[in-house]
Amino acid sequence: MTVIGRINHVNLVRIWGFCSQGKHRLLVYEYVENESLDRHLFATDRRPLPWDDRYRIALGTARGLAYLHHECLEWVIHCDVKPENILLTREFDAKIADFGLAKLSKRGGAGDSFQLSHMRGTTGYMAPEWALNVPIDAKVDVYSYGIVLLEIVTGRRISQQTTADGVLLEAGQVAQAVRRVVARGDVGS
């Protein structure tokens, strides 16, 4: 917890403190006004996010992950990158949150990868490496970020692989849906 508390980057939620008493645990995060990304992407009662906000969110998330993977003193794999764990400031700047599943390691290890005893993350966002039982590295976060990026572009839950009508999508159909949204410039469909 001390290591995570010392991490400081504009695109990571700041942890102000924590309490641990017996089985009770509490984290105190900085306040972020605009809730999580999923509430803006998938809520039917809100206007779709404009392209410039989506771009800013995608870029900020990428910068936060790059910091964790390459610049942080400790090597950090988040292990649960998803829209619910990307919080938005008043200006819609992204802040990655929820390091509950994160894996920390000293830099300079053997290839900066390691074997974990169990899968971590959320179904639909987990990289294939988890199921293949191979050493895990920062690429698992990059895979999850790719799924989030598709969801940012389409405004739909790609991780569930269904359309807004609940029809199951094949991988090729996901790519076609992204192409249609980009070609139309219509972030609301």
PDB file of C-alpha atoms in Angstrom:
ATOM      1  CA  MET A   1       0.000   0.000   0.000  1.00  0.00           C
ATOM      2  CA  THR A   2       2.873   2.358   0.755  1.00  0.00           C
ATOM      3  CA  VAL A   3       4.285   1.968  -2.775  1.00  0.00           C
ATOM      4  CA  ILE A   4       0.919   2.654  -4.440  1.00  0.00           C
ATOM      5  CA  GLY A   5       0.452   5.677  -2.162  1.00  0.00           C
ATOM      6  CA  ARG A   6       3.768   7.156  -3.340  1.00  0.00           C
ATOM      7  CA  ILE A   7       2.903   6.871  -7.039  1.00  0.00           C
ATOM      8  CA  ASN A   8       2.145  10.324  -8.405  1.00  0.00           C
ATOM      9  CA  HIS A   9       1.035  11.011 -11.982  1.00  0.00           C
ATOM     10  CA  VAL A  10      -1.575  13.345 -13.429  1.00  0.00           C
ATOM     11  CA  ASN A  11      -3.467  10.378 -14.954  1.00  0.00           C
ATOM     12  CA  LEU A  12      -3.546   8.226 -11.817  1.00  0.00           C
ATOM     13  CA  VAL A  13      -5.985   8.743  -8.955  1.00  0.00           C
ATOM     14  CA  ARG A  14      -4.069   9.906  -5.908  1.00  0.00           C
ATOM     15  CA  ILE A  15      -4.429   7.800  -2.783  1.00  0.00           C
ATOM     16  CA  TRP A  16      -4.463  10.104   0.241  1.00  0.00           C
ATOM     17  CA  GLY A  17      -4.469   7.434   2.893  1.00  0.00           C
ATOM     18  CA  PHE A  18      -5.795   4.137   4.161  1.00  0.00           C
ATOM     19  CA  CYS A  19      -7.017   2.461   7.321  1.00  0.00           C
ATOM     20  CA  SER A  20      -6.798  -1.195   8.221  1.00  0.00           C
ATOM     21  CA  GLN A  21      -8.360  -2.529  11.387  1.00  0.00           C
ATOM     22  CA  GLY A  22      -8.930  -6.262  11.625  1.00  0.00           C
ATOM     23  CA  LYS A  23     -10.977  -7.335   8.629  1.00  0.00           C
ATOM     24  CA  HIS A  24     -12.043  -3.732   7.865  1.00  0.00           C
ATOM     25  CA  ARG A  25     -10.090  -1.793   5.243  1.00  0.00           C
ATOM     26  CA  LEU A  26     -10.640   1.673   3.817  1.00  0.00           C
ATOM     27  CA  LEU A  27      -8.852   3.602   1.049  1.00  0.00           C
ATOM     28  CA  VAL A  28      -9.115   7.385   0.779  1.00  0.00           C
ATOM     29  CA  TYR A  29      -8.799   8.602  -2.819  1.00  0.00           C
ATOM     30  CA  GLU A  30      -8.821  12.116  -4.228  1.00  0.00           C
ATOM     31  CA  TYR A  31     -12.286  13.294  -5.291  1.00  0.00           C
ATOM     32  CA  VAL A  32     -12.923  13.076  -9.041  1.00  0.00           C
ATOM     33  CA  GLU A  33     -16.063  14.958 -10.146  1.00  0.00           C
ATOM     34  CA  ASN A  34     -17.337  13.192 -13.282  1.00  0.00           C
ATOM     35  CA  GLU A  35     -17.600   9.608 -12.045  1.00  0.00           C
ATOM     36  CA  SER A  36     -16.261   6.722 -14.109  1.00  0.00           C
ATOM     37  CA  LEU A  37     -15.971   6.394 -17.877  1.00  0.00           C
ATOM     38  CA  ASP A  38     -18.581   3.608 -18.090  1.00  0.00           C
ATOM     39  CA  ARG A  39     -21.299   5.984 -16.867  1.00  0.00           C
ATOM     40  CA  HIS A  40     -20.585   8.310 -19.781  1.00  0.00           C
ATOM     41  CA  LEU A  41     -20.106   5.671 -22.477  1.00  0.00           C
ATOM     42  CA  PHE A  42     -22.924   3.252 -21.752  1.00  0.00           C
ATOM     43  CA  ALA A  43     -25.665   5.226 -19.977  1.00  0.00           C
ATOM     44  CA  THR A  44     -28.705   5.710 -22.190  1.00  0.00           C
ATOM     45  CA  ASP A  45     -29.845   8.842 -20.344  1.00  0.00           C
ATOM     46  CA  ARG A  46     -26.734  10.910 -21.202  1.00  0.00           C
ATOM     47  CA  ARG A  47     -25.524  12.615 -24.350  1.00  0.00           C
ATOM     48  CA  PRO A  48     -22.677  10.771 -26.079  1.00  0.00           C
ATOM     49  CA  LEU A  49     -19.218  12.091 -25.257  1.00  0.00           C
ATOM     50  CA  PRO A  50     -17.821  14.372 -27.989  1.00  0.00           C
ATOM     51  CA  TRP A  51     -14.823  13.098 -29.963  1.00  0.00           C
ATOM     52  CA  ASP A  52     -12.397  15.575 -28.352  1.00  0.00           C
ATOM     53  CA  ASP A  53     -13.322  14.313 -24.864  1.00  0.00           C
ATOM     54  CA  ARG A  54     -12.992  10.688 -25.995  1.00  0.00           C
ATOM     55  CA  TYR A  55      -9.575  11.448 -27.463  1.00  0.00           C
ATOM     56  CA  ARG A  56      -8.436  13.199 -24.251  1.00  0.00           C
ATOM     57  CA  ILE A  57      -9.656  10.236 -22.159  1.00  0.00           C
ATOM     58  CA  ALA A  58      -7.933   7.674 -24.407  1.00  0.00           C
ATOM     59  CA  LEU A  59      -4.670   9.627 -24.391  1.00  0.00           C
ATOM     60  CA  GLY A  60      -4.719  10.217 -20.625  1.00  0.00           C
ATOM     61  CA  THR A  61      -5.376   6.541 -19.946  1.00  0.00           C
ATOM     62  CA  ALA A  62      -2.492   5.556 -22.233  1.00  0.00           C
ATOM     63  CA  ARG A  63      -0.178   8.021 -20.481  1.00  0.00           C
ATOM     64  CA  GLY A  64      -1.144   6.664 -17.053  1.00  0.00           C
ATOM     65  CA  LEU A  65      -0.469   3.077 -18.144  1.00  0.00           C
ATOM     66  CA  ALA A  66       2.828   4.078 -19.765  1.00  0.00           C
ATOM     67  CA  TYR A  67       3.890   5.645 -16.474  1.00  0.00           C
ATOM     68  CA  LEU A  68       3.038   2.484 -14.523  1.00  0.00           C
ATOM     69  CA  HIS A  69       4.823   0.239 -17.028  1.00  0.00           C
ATOM     70  CA  HIS A  70       7.909   2.296 -17.895  1.00  0.00           C
ATOM     71  CA  GLU A  71       8.524   5.294 -15.636  1.00  0.00           C
ATOM     72  CA  CYS A  72       7.458   4.285 -12.153  1.00  0.00           C
ATOM     73  CA  LEU A  73      10.239   3.254  -9.741  1.00  0.00           C
ATOM     74  CA  GLU A  74       8.341   0.029  -9.083  1.00  0.00           C
ATOM     75  CA  TRP A  75       7.085  -1.927 -12.080  1.00  0.00           C
ATOM     76  CA  VAL A  76       3.269  -1.935 -11.820  1.00  0.00           C
ATOM     77  CA  ILE A  77       0.763  -4.011 -13.772  1.00  0.00           C
ATOM     78  CA  HIS A  78      -2.766  -2.765 -13.064  1.00  0.00           C
ATOM     79  CA  CYS A  79      -4.481  -6.088 -13.993  1.00  0.00           C
ATOM     80  CA  ASP A  80      -8.003  -4.584 -14.195  1.00  0.00           C
ATOM     81  CA  VAL A  81      -8.104  -1.831 -16.834  1.00  0.00           C
ATOM     82  CA  LYS A  82     -11.774  -1.215 -17.701  1.00  0.00           C
ATOM     83  CA  PRO A  83     -14.099   1.808 -18.018  1.00  0.00           C
ATOM     84  CA  GLU A  84     -15.274   1.444 -14.410  1.00  0.00           C
ATOM     85  CA  ASN A  85     -11.665   2.003 -13.260  1.00  0.00           C
ATOM     86  CA  ILE A  86     -11.100   5.138 -15.337  1.00  0.00           C
ATOM     87  CA  LEU A  87     -12.365   8.179 -13.464  1.00  0.00           C
ATOM     88  CA  LEU A  88     -12.992  11.538 -15.130  1.00  0.00           C
ATOM     89  CA  THR A  89     -12.165  14.989 -13.803  1.00  0.00           C
ATOM     90  CA  ARG A  90     -14.339  18.064 -14.341  1.00  0.00           C
ATOM     91  CA  GLU A  91     -12.478  18.643 -17.643  1.00  0.00           C
ATOM     92  CA  PHE A  92     -12.846  14.950 -18.629  1.00  0.00           C
ATOM     93  CA  ASP A  93      -9.190  14.133 -18.040  1.00  0.00           C
ATOM     94  CA  ALA A  94      -8.716  10.424 -17.301  1.00  0.00           C
ATOM     95  CA  LYS A  95      -7.422   9.102 -13.988  1.00  0.00           C
ATOM     96  CA  ILE A  96      -6.798   5.387 -13.593  1.00  0.00           C
ATOM     97  CA  ALA A  97      -8.123   4.046 -10.281  1.00  0.00           C
ATOM     98  CA  ASP A  98      -8.563   0.824  -8.296  1.00  0.00           C
ATOM     99  CA  PHE A  99      -5.190  -0.803  -7.830  1.00  0.00           C
ATOM    100  CA  GLY A 100      -6.701  -3.641  -5.785  1.00  0.00           C
ATOM    101  CA  LEU A 101      -5.546  -6.312  -8.255  1.00  0.00           C
ATOM    102  CA  ALA A 102      -2.281  -4.595  -9.224  1.00  0.00           C
ATOM    103  CA  LYS A 103       0.978  -6.503  -9.206  1.00  0.00           C
ATOM    104  CA  LEU A 104       4.145  -4.713  -8.113  1.00  0.00           C
ATOM    105  CA  SER A 105       7.661  -5.834  -8.897  1.00  0.00           C
ATOM    106  CA  LYS A 106      11.184  -4.459  -8.742  1.00  0.00           C
ATOM    107  CA  ARG A 107      12.566  -3.277 -12.075  1.00  0.00           C
ATOM    108  CA  GLY A 108      15.314  -5.156 -13.819  1.00  0.00           C
ATOM    109  CA  GLY A 109      13.957  -8.644 -13.197  1.00  0.00           C
ATOM    110  CA  ALA A 110      14.202 -11.470 -15.693  1.00  0.00           C
ATOM    111  CA  GLY A 111      12.317  -9.957 -18.633  1.00  0.00           C
ATOM    112  CA  ASP A 112      10.024  -8.021 -16.311  1.00  0.00           C
ATOM    113  CA  SER A 113       7.450 -10.824 -16.316  1.00  0.00           C
ATOM    114  CA  PHE A 114       6.281 -13.248 -13.651  1.00  0.00           C
ATOM    115  CA  GLN A 115       3.992 -16.169 -13.024  1.00  0.00           C
ATOM    116  CA  LEU A 116       0.863 -15.521 -10.977  1.00  0.00           C
ATOM    117  CA  SER A 117      -1.060 -18.207  -9.118  1.00  0.00           C
ATOM    118  CA  HIS A 118      -4.512 -17.080 -10.283  1.00  0.00           C
ATOM    119  CA  MET A 119      -6.144 -14.938 -12.973  1.00  0.00           C
ATOM    120  CA  ARG A 120      -6.788 -11.278 -12.154  1.00  0.00           C
ATOM    121  CA  GLY A 121      -9.164  -8.885 -13.836  1.00  0.00           C
ATOM    122  CA  THR A 122     -12.638  -8.672 -15.298  1.00  0.00           C
ATOM    123  CA  THR A 123     -14.054 -11.063 -17.874  1.00  0.00           C
ATOM    124  CA  GLY A 124     -14.100  -9.432 -21.296  1.00  0.00           C
ATOM    125  CA  TYR A 125     -11.026  -7.325 -20.535  1.00  0.00           C
ATOM    126  CA  MET A 126      -8.535 -10.065 -19.604  1.00  0.00           C
ATOM    127  CA  ALA A 127      -5.763 -10.887 -22.067  1.00  0.00           C
ATOM    128  CA  PRO A 128      -5.433 -14.444 -23.417  1.00  0.00           C
ATOM    129  CA  GLU A 129      -2.180 -14.874 -21.447  1.00  0.00           C
ATOM    130  CA  TRP A 130      -4.230 -15.314 -18.280  1.00  0.00           C
ATOM    131  CA  ALA A 131      -5.983 -18.419 -19.652  1.00  0.00           C
ATOM    132  CA  LEU A 132      -2.816 -19.791 -21.273  1.00  0.00           C
ATOM    133  CA  ASN A 133      -0.950 -19.831 -17.944  1.00  0.00           C
ATOM    134  CA  VAL A 134       2.123 -18.105 -19.405  1.00  0.00           C
ATOM    135  CA  PRO A 135       4.257 -15.461 -17.660  1.00  0.00           C
ATOM    136  CA  ILE A 136       2.425 -12.158 -17.304  1.00  0.00           C
ATOM    137  CA  ASP A 137       3.849  -8.767 -18.236  1.00  0.00           C
ATOM    138  CA  ALA A 138       2.558  -5.271 -19.042  1.00  0.00           C
ATOM    139  CA  LYS A 139       0.997  -6.567 -22.261  1.00  0.00           C
ATOM    140  CA  VAL A 140      -2.038  -7.765 -20.276  1.00  0.00           C
ATOM    141  CA  ASP A 141      -2.841  -4.118 -19.482  1.00  0.00           C
ATOM    142  CA  VAL A 142      -2.240  -3.140 -23.112  1.00  0.00           C
ATOM    143  CA  TYR A 143      -4.752  -5.779 -24.240  1.00  0.00           C
ATOM    144  CA  SER A 144      -7.341  -4.491 -21.737  1.00  0.00           C
ATOM    145  CA  TYR A 145      -6.661  -0.926 -22.868  1.00  0.00           C
ATOM    146  CA  GLY A 146      -7.329  -2.016 -26.460  1.00  0.00           C
ATOM    147  CA  ILE A 147     -10.769  -3.293 -25.455  1.00  0.00           C
ATOM    148  CA  VAL A 148     -11.451  -0.029 -23.593  1.00  0.00           C
ATOM    149  CA  LEU A 149     -10.276   1.947 -26.633  1.00  0.00           C
ATOM    150  CA  LEU A 150     -12.755   0.091 -28.869  1.00  0.00           C
ATOM    151  CA  GLU A 151     -15.481   0.896 -26.352  1.00  0.00           C
ATOM    152  CA  ILE A 152     -14.465   4.568 -26.288  1.00  0.00           C
ATOM    153  CA  VAL A 153     -14.690   4.717 -30.100  1.00  0.00           C
ATOM    154  CA  THR A 154     -17.983   2.819 -30.483  1.00  0.00           C
ATOM    155  CA  GLY A 155     -19.719   3.870 -27.265  1.00  0.00           C
ATOM    156  CA  ARG A 156     -20.727   0.224 -26.758  1.00  0.00           C
ATOM    157  CA  ARG A 157     -19.572  -2.605 -24.519  1.00  0.00           C
ATOM    158  CA  ILE A 158     -17.239  -4.524 -26.793  1.00  0.00           C
ATOM    159  CA  SER A 159     -16.149  -6.611 -23.799  1.00  0.00           C
ATOM    160  CA  GLN A 160     -19.589  -8.258 -23.765  1.00  0.00           C
ATOM    161  CA  GLN A 161     -19.397  -8.763 -27.548  1.00  0.00           C
ATOM    162  CA  THR A 162     -23.011  -7.770 -28.125  1.00  0.00           C
ATOM    163  CA  THR A 163     -24.788  -4.996 -30.005  1.00  0.00           C
ATOM    164  CA  ALA A 164     -27.098  -2.499 -28.310  1.00  0.00           C
ATOM    165  CA  ASP A 165     -29.919  -4.948 -29.199  1.00  0.00           C
ATOM    166  CA  GLY A 166     -28.152  -7.842 -27.425  1.00  0.00           C
ATOM    167  CA  VAL A 167     -27.073  -9.666 -30.608  1.00  0.00           C
ATOM    168  CA  LEU A 168     -23.785 -11.566 -30.214  1.00  0.00           C
ATOM    169  CA  LEU A 169     -20.929 -10.152 -32.328  1.00  0.00           C
ATOM    170  CA  GLU A 170     -18.103 -12.065 -33.980  1.00  0.00           C
ATOM    171  CA  ALA A 171     -14.604 -10.502 -33.976  1.00  0.00           C
ATOM    172  CA  GLY A 172     -14.935  -9.347 -37.602  1.00  0.00           C
ATOM    173  CA  GLN A 173     -18.243  -7.676 -36.829  1.00  0.00           C
ATOM    174  CA  VAL A 174     -16.627  -5.677 -34.019  1.00  0.00           C
ATOM    175  CA  ALA A 175     -14.058  -4.339 -36.503  1.00  0.00           C
ATOM    176  CA  GLN A 176     -16.834  -3.498 -38.990  1.00  0.00           C
ATOM    177  CA  ALA A 177     -18.791  -1.661 -36.294  1.00  0.00           C
ATOM    178  CA  VAL A 178     -15.720   0.429 -35.428  1.00  0.00           C
ATOM    179  CA  ARG A 179     -15.129   1.259 -39.109  1.00  0.00           C
ATOM    180  CA  ARG A 180     -18.764   2.389 -39.532  1.00  0.00           C
ATOM    181  CA  VAL A 181     -18.625   4.666 -36.462  1.00  0.00           C
ATOM    182  CA  VAL A 182     -15.335   6.238 -37.551  1.00  0.00           C
ATOM    183  CA  ALA A 183     -16.480   6.667 -41.165  1.00  0.00           C
ATOM    184  CA  ARG A 184     -19.708   8.414 -40.108  1.00  0.00           C
ATOM    185  CA  GLY A 185     -18.094  10.419 -37.346  1.00  0.00           C
ATOM    186  CA  ASP A 186     -21.206   9.519 -35.368  1.00  0.00           C
ATOM    187  CA  VAL A 187     -20.195   8.785 -31.771  1.00  0.00           C
ATOM    188  CA  GLY A 188     -23.806   8.406 -30.684  1.00  0.00           C
ATOM    189  CA  SER A 189     -24.641   5.282 -32.704  1.00  0.00           C
TER     190      SER A 189
END
